[in-house]
Short mmCIF file of C-alpha atoms in Angstrom, two decimals:
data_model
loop_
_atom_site.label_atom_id
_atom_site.label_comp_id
_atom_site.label_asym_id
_atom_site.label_seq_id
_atom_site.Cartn_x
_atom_site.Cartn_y
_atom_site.Cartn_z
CA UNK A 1 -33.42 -116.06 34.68
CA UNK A 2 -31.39 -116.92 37.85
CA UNK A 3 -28.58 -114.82 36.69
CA UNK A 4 -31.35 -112.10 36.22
CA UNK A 5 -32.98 -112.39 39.84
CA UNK A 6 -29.62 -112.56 41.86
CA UNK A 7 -28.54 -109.74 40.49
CA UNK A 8 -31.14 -107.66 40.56
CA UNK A 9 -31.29 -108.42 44.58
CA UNK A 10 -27.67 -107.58 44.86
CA UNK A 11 -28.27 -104.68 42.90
CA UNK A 12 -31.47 -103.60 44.64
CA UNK A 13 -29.15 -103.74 47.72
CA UNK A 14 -27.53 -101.07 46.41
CA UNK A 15 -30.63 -99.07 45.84
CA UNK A 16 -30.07 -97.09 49.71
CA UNK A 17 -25.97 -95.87 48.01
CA UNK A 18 -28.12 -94.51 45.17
CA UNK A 19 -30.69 -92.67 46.97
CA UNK A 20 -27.63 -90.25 48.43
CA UNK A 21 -26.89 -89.68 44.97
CA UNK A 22 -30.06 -89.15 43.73
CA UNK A 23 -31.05 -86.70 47.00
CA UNK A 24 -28.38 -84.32 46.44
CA UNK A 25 -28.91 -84.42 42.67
CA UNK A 26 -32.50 -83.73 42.50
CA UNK A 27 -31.71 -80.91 45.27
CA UNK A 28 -29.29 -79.50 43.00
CA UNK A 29 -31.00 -79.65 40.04
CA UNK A 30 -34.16 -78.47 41.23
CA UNK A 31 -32.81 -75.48 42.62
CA UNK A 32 -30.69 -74.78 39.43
CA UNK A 33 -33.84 -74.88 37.58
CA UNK A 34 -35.68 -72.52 39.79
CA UNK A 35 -32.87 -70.44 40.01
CA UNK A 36 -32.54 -69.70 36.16
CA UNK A 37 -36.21 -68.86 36.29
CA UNK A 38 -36.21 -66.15 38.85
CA UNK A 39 -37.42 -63.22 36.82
CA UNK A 40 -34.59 -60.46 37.78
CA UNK A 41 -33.86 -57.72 35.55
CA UNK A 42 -30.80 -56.25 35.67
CA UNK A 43 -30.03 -52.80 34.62
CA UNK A 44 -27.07 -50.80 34.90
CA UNK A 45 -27.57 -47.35 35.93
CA UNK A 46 -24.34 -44.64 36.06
CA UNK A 47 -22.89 -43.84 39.12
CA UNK A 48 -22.19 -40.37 40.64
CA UNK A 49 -19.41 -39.81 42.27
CA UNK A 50 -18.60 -37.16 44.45
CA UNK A 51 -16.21 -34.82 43.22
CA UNK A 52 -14.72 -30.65 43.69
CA UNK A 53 -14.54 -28.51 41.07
CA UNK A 54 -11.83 -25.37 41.35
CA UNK A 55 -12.63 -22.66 38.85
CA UNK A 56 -10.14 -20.32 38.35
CA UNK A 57 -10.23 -19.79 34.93
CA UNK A 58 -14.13 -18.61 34.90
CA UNK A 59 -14.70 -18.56 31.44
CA UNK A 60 -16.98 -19.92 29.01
CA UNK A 61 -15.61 -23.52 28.56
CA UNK A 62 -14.92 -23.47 32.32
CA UNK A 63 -18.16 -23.01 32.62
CA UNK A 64 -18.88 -25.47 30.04
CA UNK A 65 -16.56 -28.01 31.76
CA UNK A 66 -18.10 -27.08 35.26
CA UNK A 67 -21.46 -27.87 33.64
CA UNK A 68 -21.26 -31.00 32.37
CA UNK A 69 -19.21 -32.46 35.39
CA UNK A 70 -22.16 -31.33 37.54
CA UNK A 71 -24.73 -33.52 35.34
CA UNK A 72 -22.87 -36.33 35.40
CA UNK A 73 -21.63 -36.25 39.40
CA UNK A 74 -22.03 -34.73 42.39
CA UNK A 75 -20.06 -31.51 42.89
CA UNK A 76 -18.97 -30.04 46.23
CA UNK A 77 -17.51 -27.31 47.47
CA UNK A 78 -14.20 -27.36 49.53
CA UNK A 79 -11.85 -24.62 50.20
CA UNK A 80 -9.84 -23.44 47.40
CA UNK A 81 -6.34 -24.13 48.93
CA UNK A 82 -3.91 -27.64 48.35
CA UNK A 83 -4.27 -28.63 52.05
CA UNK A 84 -7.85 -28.87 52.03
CA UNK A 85 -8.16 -31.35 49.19
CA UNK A 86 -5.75 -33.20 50.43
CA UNK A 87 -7.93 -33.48 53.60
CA UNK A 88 -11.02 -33.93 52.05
CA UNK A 89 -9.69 -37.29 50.24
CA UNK A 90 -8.28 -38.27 52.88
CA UNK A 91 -10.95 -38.44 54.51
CA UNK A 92 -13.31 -39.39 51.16
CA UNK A 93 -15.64 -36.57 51.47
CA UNK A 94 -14.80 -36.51 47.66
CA UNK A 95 -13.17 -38.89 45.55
CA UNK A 96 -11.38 -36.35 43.02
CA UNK A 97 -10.63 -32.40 42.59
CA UNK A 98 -10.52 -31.00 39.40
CA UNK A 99 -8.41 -27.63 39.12
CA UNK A 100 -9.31 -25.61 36.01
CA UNK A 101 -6.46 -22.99 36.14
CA UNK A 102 -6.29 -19.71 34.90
CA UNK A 103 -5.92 -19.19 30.98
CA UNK A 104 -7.55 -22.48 30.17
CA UNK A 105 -10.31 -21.20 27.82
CA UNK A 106 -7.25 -19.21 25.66
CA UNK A 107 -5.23 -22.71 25.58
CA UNK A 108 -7.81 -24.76 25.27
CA UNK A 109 -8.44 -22.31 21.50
CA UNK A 110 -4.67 -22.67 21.10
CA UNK A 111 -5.03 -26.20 21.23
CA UNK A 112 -3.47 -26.99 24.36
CA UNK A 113 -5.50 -27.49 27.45
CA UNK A 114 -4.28 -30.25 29.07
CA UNK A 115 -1.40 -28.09 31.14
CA UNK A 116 -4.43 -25.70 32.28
CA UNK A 117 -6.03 -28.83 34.38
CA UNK A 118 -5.29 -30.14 37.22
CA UNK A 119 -6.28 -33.05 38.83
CA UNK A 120 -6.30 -34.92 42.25
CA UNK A 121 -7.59 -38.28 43.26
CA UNK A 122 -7.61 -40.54 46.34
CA UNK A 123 -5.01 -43.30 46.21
CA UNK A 124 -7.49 -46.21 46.26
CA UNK A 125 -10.42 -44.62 44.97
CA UNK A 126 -12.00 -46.45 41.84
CA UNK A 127 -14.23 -44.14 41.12
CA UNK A 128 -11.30 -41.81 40.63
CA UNK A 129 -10.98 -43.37 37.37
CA UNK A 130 -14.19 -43.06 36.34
CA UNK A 131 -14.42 -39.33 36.15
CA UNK A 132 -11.19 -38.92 34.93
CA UNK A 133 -11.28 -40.75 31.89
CA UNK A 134 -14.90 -39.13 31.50
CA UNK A 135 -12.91 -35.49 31.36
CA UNK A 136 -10.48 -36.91 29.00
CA UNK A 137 -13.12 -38.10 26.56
CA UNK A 138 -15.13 -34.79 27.04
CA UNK A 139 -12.03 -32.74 26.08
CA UNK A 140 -10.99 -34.75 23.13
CA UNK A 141 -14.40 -34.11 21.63
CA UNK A 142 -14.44 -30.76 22.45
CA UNK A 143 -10.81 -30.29 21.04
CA UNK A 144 -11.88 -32.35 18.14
CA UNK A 145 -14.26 -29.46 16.62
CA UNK A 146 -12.49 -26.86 17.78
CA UNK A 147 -9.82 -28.11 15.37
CA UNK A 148 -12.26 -28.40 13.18
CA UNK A 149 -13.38 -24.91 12.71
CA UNK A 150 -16.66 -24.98 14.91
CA UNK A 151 -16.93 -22.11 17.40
CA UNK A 152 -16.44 -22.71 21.33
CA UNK A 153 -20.01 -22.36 22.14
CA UNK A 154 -20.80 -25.10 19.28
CA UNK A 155 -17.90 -27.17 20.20
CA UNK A 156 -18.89 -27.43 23.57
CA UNK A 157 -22.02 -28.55 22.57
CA UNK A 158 -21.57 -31.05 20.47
CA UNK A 159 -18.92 -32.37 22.89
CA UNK A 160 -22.04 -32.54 25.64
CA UNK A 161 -24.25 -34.12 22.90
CA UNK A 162 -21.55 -37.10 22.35
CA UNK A 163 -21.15 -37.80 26.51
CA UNK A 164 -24.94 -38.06 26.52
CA UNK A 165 -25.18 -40.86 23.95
CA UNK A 166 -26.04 -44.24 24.69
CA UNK A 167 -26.73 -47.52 23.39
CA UNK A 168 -29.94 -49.40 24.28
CA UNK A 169 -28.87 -53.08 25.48
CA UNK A 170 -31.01 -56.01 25.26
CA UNK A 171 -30.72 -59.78 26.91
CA UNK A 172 -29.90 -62.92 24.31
CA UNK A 173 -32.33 -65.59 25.13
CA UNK A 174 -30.90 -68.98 24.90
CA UNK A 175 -32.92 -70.86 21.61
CA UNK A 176 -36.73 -70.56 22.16
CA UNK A 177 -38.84 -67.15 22.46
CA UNK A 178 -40.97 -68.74 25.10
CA UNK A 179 -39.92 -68.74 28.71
CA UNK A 180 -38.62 -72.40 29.76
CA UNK A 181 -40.52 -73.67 32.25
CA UNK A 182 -39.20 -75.24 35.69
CA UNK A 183 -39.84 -78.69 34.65
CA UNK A 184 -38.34 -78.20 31.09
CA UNK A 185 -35.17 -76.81 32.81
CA UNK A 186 -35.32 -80.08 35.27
CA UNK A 187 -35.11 -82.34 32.02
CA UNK A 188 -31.91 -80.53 30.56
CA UNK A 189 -30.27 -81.96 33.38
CA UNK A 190 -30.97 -85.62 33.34
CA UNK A 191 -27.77 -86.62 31.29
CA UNK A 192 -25.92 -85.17 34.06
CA UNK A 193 -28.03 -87.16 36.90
CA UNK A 194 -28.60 -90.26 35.49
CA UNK A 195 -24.52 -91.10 34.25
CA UNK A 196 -23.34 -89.89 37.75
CA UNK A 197 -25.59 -91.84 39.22
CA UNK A 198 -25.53 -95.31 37.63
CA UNK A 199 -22.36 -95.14 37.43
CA UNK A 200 -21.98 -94.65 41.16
CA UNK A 201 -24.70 -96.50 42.12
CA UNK A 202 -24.65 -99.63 39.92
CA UNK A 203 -21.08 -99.52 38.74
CA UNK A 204 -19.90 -101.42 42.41
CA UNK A 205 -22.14 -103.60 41.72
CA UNK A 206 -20.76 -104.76 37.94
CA UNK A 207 -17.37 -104.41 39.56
CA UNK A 208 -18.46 -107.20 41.75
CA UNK A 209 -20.55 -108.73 39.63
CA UNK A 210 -17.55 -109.74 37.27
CA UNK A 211 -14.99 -110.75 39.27
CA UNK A 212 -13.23 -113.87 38.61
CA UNK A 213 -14.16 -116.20 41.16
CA UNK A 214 -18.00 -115.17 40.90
CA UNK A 215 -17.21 -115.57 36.81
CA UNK A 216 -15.98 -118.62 37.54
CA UNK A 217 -18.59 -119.92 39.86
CA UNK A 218 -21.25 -118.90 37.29
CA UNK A 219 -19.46 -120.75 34.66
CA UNK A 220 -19.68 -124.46 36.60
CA UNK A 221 -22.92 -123.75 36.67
CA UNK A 222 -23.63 -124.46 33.57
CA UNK A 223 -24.50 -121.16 32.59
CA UNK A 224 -23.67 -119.98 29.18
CA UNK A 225 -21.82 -116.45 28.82
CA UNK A 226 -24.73 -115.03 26.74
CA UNK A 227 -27.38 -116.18 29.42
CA UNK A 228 -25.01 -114.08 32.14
CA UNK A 229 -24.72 -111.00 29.79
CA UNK A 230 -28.21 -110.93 28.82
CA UNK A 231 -29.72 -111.64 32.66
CA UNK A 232 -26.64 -108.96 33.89
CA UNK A 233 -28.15 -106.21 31.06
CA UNK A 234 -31.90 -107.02 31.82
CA UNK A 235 -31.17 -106.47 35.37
CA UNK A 236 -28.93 -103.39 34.80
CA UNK A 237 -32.14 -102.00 32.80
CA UNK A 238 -34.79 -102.62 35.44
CA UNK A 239 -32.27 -101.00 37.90
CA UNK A 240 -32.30 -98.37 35.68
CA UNK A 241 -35.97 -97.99 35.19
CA UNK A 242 -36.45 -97.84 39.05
CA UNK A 243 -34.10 -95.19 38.82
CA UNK A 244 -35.70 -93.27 36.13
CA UNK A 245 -39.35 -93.76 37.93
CA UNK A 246 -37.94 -91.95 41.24
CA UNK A 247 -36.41 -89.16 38.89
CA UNK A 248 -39.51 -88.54 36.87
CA UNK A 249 -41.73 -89.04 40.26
CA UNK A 250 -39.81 -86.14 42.28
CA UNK A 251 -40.50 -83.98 39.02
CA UNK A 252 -44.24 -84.64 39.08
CA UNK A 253 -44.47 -83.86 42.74
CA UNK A 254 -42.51 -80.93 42.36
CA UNK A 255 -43.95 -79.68 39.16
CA UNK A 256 -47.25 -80.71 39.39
CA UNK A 257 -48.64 -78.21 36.97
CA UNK A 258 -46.30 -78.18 34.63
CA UNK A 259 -46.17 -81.79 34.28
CA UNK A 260 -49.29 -82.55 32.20
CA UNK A 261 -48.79 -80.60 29.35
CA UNK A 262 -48.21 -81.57 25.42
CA UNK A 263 -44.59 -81.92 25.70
CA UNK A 264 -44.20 -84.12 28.97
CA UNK A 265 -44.44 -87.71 26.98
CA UNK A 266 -41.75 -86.43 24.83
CA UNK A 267 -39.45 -85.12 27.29
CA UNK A 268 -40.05 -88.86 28.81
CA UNK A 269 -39.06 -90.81 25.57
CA UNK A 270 -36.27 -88.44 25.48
CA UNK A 271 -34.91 -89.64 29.02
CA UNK A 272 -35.81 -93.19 28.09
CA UNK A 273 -33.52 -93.20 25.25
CA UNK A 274 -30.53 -91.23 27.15
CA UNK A 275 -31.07 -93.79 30.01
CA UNK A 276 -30.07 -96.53 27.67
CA UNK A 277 -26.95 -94.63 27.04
CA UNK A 278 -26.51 -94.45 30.44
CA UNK A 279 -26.30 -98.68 30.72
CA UNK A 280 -24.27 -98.96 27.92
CA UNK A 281 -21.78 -96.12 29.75
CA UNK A 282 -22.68 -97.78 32.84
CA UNK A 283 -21.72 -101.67 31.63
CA UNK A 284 -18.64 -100.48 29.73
CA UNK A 285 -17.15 -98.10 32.07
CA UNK A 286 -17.63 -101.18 34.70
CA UNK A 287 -15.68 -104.00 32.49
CA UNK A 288 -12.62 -100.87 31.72
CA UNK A 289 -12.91 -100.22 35.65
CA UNK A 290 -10.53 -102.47 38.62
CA UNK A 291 -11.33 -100.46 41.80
CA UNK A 292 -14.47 -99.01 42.59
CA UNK A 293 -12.62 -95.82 43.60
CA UNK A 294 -12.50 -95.30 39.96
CA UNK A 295 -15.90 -94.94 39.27
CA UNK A 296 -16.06 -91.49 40.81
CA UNK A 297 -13.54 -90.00 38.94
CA UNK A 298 -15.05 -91.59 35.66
CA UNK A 299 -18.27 -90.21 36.45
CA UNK A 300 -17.11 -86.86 36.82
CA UNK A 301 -14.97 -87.18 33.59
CA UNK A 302 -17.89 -88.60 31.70
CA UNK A 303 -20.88 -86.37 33.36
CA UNK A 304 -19.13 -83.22 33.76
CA UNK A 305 -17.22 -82.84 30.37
CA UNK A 306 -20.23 -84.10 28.05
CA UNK A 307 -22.78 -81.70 30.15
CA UNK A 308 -20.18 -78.36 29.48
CA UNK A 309 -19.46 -79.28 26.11
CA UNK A 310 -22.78 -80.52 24.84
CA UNK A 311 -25.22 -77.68 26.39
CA UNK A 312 -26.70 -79.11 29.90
CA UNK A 313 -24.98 -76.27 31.90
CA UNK A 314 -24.17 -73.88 29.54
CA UNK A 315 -26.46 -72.86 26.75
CA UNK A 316 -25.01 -73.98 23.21
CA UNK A 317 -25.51 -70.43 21.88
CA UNK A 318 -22.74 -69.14 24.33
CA UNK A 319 -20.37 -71.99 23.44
CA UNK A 320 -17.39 -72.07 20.68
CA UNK A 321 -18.44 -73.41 17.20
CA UNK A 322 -15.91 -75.68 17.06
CA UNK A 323 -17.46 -76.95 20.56
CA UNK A 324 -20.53 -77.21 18.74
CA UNK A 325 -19.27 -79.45 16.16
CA UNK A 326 -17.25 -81.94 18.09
CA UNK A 327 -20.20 -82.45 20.81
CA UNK A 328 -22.02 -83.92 17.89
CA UNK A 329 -20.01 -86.91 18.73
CA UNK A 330 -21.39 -87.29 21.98
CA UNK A 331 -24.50 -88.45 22.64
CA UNK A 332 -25.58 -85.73 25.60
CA UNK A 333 -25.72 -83.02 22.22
CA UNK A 334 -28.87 -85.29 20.55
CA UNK A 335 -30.66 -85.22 24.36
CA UNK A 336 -30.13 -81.51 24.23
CA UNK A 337 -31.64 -81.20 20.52
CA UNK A 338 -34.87 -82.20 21.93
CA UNK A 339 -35.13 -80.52 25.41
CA UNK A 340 -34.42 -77.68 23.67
CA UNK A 341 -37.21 -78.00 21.36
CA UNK A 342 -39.29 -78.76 24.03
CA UNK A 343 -38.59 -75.16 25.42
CA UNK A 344 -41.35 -74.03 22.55
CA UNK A 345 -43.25 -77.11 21.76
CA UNK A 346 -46.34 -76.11 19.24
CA UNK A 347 -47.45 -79.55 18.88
CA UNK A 348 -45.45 -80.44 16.42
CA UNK A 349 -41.95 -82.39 16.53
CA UNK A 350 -39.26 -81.64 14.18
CA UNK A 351 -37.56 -84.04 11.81
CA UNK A 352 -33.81 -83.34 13.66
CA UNK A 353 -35.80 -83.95 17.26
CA UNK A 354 -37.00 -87.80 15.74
CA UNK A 355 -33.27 -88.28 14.34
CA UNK A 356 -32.15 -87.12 17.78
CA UNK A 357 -34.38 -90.25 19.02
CA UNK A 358 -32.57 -92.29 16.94
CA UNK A 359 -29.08 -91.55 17.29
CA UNK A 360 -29.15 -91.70 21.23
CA UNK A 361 -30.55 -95.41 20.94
CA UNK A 362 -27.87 -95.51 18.29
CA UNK A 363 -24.93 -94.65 20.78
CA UNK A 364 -26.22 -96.74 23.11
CA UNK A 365 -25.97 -99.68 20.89
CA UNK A 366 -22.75 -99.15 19.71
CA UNK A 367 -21.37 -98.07 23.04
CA UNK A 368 -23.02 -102.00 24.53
CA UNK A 369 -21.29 -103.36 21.84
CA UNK A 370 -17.90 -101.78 22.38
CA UNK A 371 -18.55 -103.17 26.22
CA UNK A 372 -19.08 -106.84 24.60
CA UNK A 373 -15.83 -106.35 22.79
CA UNK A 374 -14.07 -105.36 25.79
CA UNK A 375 -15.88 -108.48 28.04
CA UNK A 376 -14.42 -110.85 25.00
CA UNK A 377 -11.29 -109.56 24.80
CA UNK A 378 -10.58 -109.70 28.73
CA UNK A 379 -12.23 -113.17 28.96
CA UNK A 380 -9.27 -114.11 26.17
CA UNK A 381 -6.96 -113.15 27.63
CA UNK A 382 -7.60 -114.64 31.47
CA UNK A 383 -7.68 -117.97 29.43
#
């Protein structure tokens, strides 16, 4: 019990270092979650581009050409004469000129049109690009059923009728139908928040904590090693907890409305049972570390790589397969199986969300006991 209440102060001490942490996380995440809620939709929408059109030719499929450049841009007229193009893209009154020279209808029958047209385009014009490969695809078609027997005025036509399709494009929601809401996207990213900051925060602290001399010290007391483990864990946990109570406080001041609902106790157990992953990460990344420089560097391998690879930041439906299948060994992917759920909670929790329960508790058992192998194996070989 003594070992308990010392450290407890000494971690409690530490409480202020965690509450930087735990400010600029909750910022973060907060406005992350608001962020992916904003209700923006995007559409893409053709651009014109300004363009001249010299007709020489003034036939039928110039006409044609003429046509169906003027639908999809804006045509203007210029001088017919090299030195005024030149001038006018300089100057990016237009971004292209398209000359349709004389006998271009007769080649174009022949089969050979491209030596009929003649193009111009600003040097650094993008748009340039645009139009051009536009007039390519237009004369392929049209070329296309000439070849194939149809008559000019059909050819053109159907050439028109293929430039004018379009596909309809729709959005991939990530897992549920329903729209998350704020405080649902708050919870996927409490893996992420609670390893960086117990590691951070309470990490110094274990550092300290099991340094020889204070090892030592303990020891003449007449403490046994399992008393110190024991008191060490039960005040690591009740660290913990105080963490997790500011955490899941800022979210019910923040989310006020959405935090009574049906799916709030479970999103709690959920954190509960990632938060004792989080001690056993905590204890055994503390007995691996030296320096407490380390610790920031381990929680950015540890909280950054399982949070990309398991689904915090990016949604598991965008991710590899073979991503997929090796975050299964990590215990951030059985968090995710349940917030995820949550996203479209009917009242009614699957059988892989209660195995998800279990395996995180699971982890953090076996992940403690690696940490008790290490603390043996260390305290063997100091003697």
């Amino acid at each position: 019990m003594q070992i308990y209440k010392t450290f407890l102060k000494i971690a409690l001490r530490s409480l202020s270092y965690g509450f930087i942490y735990i400010g600029i996380f909750l910022g973060v995440s907060i406005n992350i979650s608001r962020s992916q809620l904003n209700d923006n939709t995007v559409t893409f929408e053709a651009s014109k581009v300004e363009i001249a059109v010299i007709d020489r030719d003034n036939s039928y499929l110039s006409k044609e050409l003429y046509g169906y450049l003027d639908k999809a841009h804006i045509i203007k007229s210029i001088k017919d004469s090299e030195e005024s193009w030149l001038d006018e893209l300089f100057a990016h009154t237009v971004e292209y000129v398209l000359v349709i020279e004389n006998g271009f209808e007769k080649q174009t029958l022949d089969g050979d049109s491209k030596s009929r047209l003649t193009s111009y385009a600003a040097p650094d014009s993008r748009s340039a690009y645009i139009v051009s490969s536009q007039l390519e695809s237009w004369m392929q078609n049209l070329n296309a059923y000439i070849n194939a027997g149809y008559k000019p005025e059909t050819a053109s036509a159907k050439a028109l009728e293929i430039s004018e399709m379009s596909a309809q494009v729709s959005y991939l929601k990530d897992g549920a139908a329903d729209k998350p809401t704020a405080f649902g996207v708050f919870f996927h990213f409490i893996p992420y928040i609670l390893l960086c900051v117990l590691i951070n925060s309470l990490g110094p602290v274990l550092i300290i904590w099991n340094r020889p001399e204070i090892r030592s010290r303990t020891a003449v007391s007449g403490v046994s090693s399992r008393s110190r483990n024991w008191g060490m864990i039960g005040a690591t946990a009740t660290y913990s907890l105080l963490v997790m109570a500011i955490l899941i406080g800022a979210s019910a001041i923040f989310y006020r409305k959405e935090f009574i609902s049906e799916s709030t106790p479970y999103h709690l157990l959920n954190s509960v049972c990632f938060l004792a992953v989080s001690i056993a990460v905590t204890f055994l990344v503390a007995q691996l570390s030296r320096k407490m420089t380390t610790l920031s560097i381990w929680s950015n391998i540890l909280g950054l790589s399982t949070s990309f690879l398991c689904g915090v930041f990016v949604s598991r439906s965008i991710l590899p397969d073979k991503v997929v299948s090796f975050s299964k060994c990590l215990p951030t992917y059985w968090y995710i199986n349940i917030a995820d759920e949550m996203y479209s909670y009917d009242g009614h929790l699957s059988s892989l969300a209660k195995q998800s329960y279990i395996i995180q508790l699971l982890f953090a058992a076996a992940i403690m006991a690696v940490a008790f192998v290490v603390i043996r194996f260390k305290r063997q070989k100091n003697n």
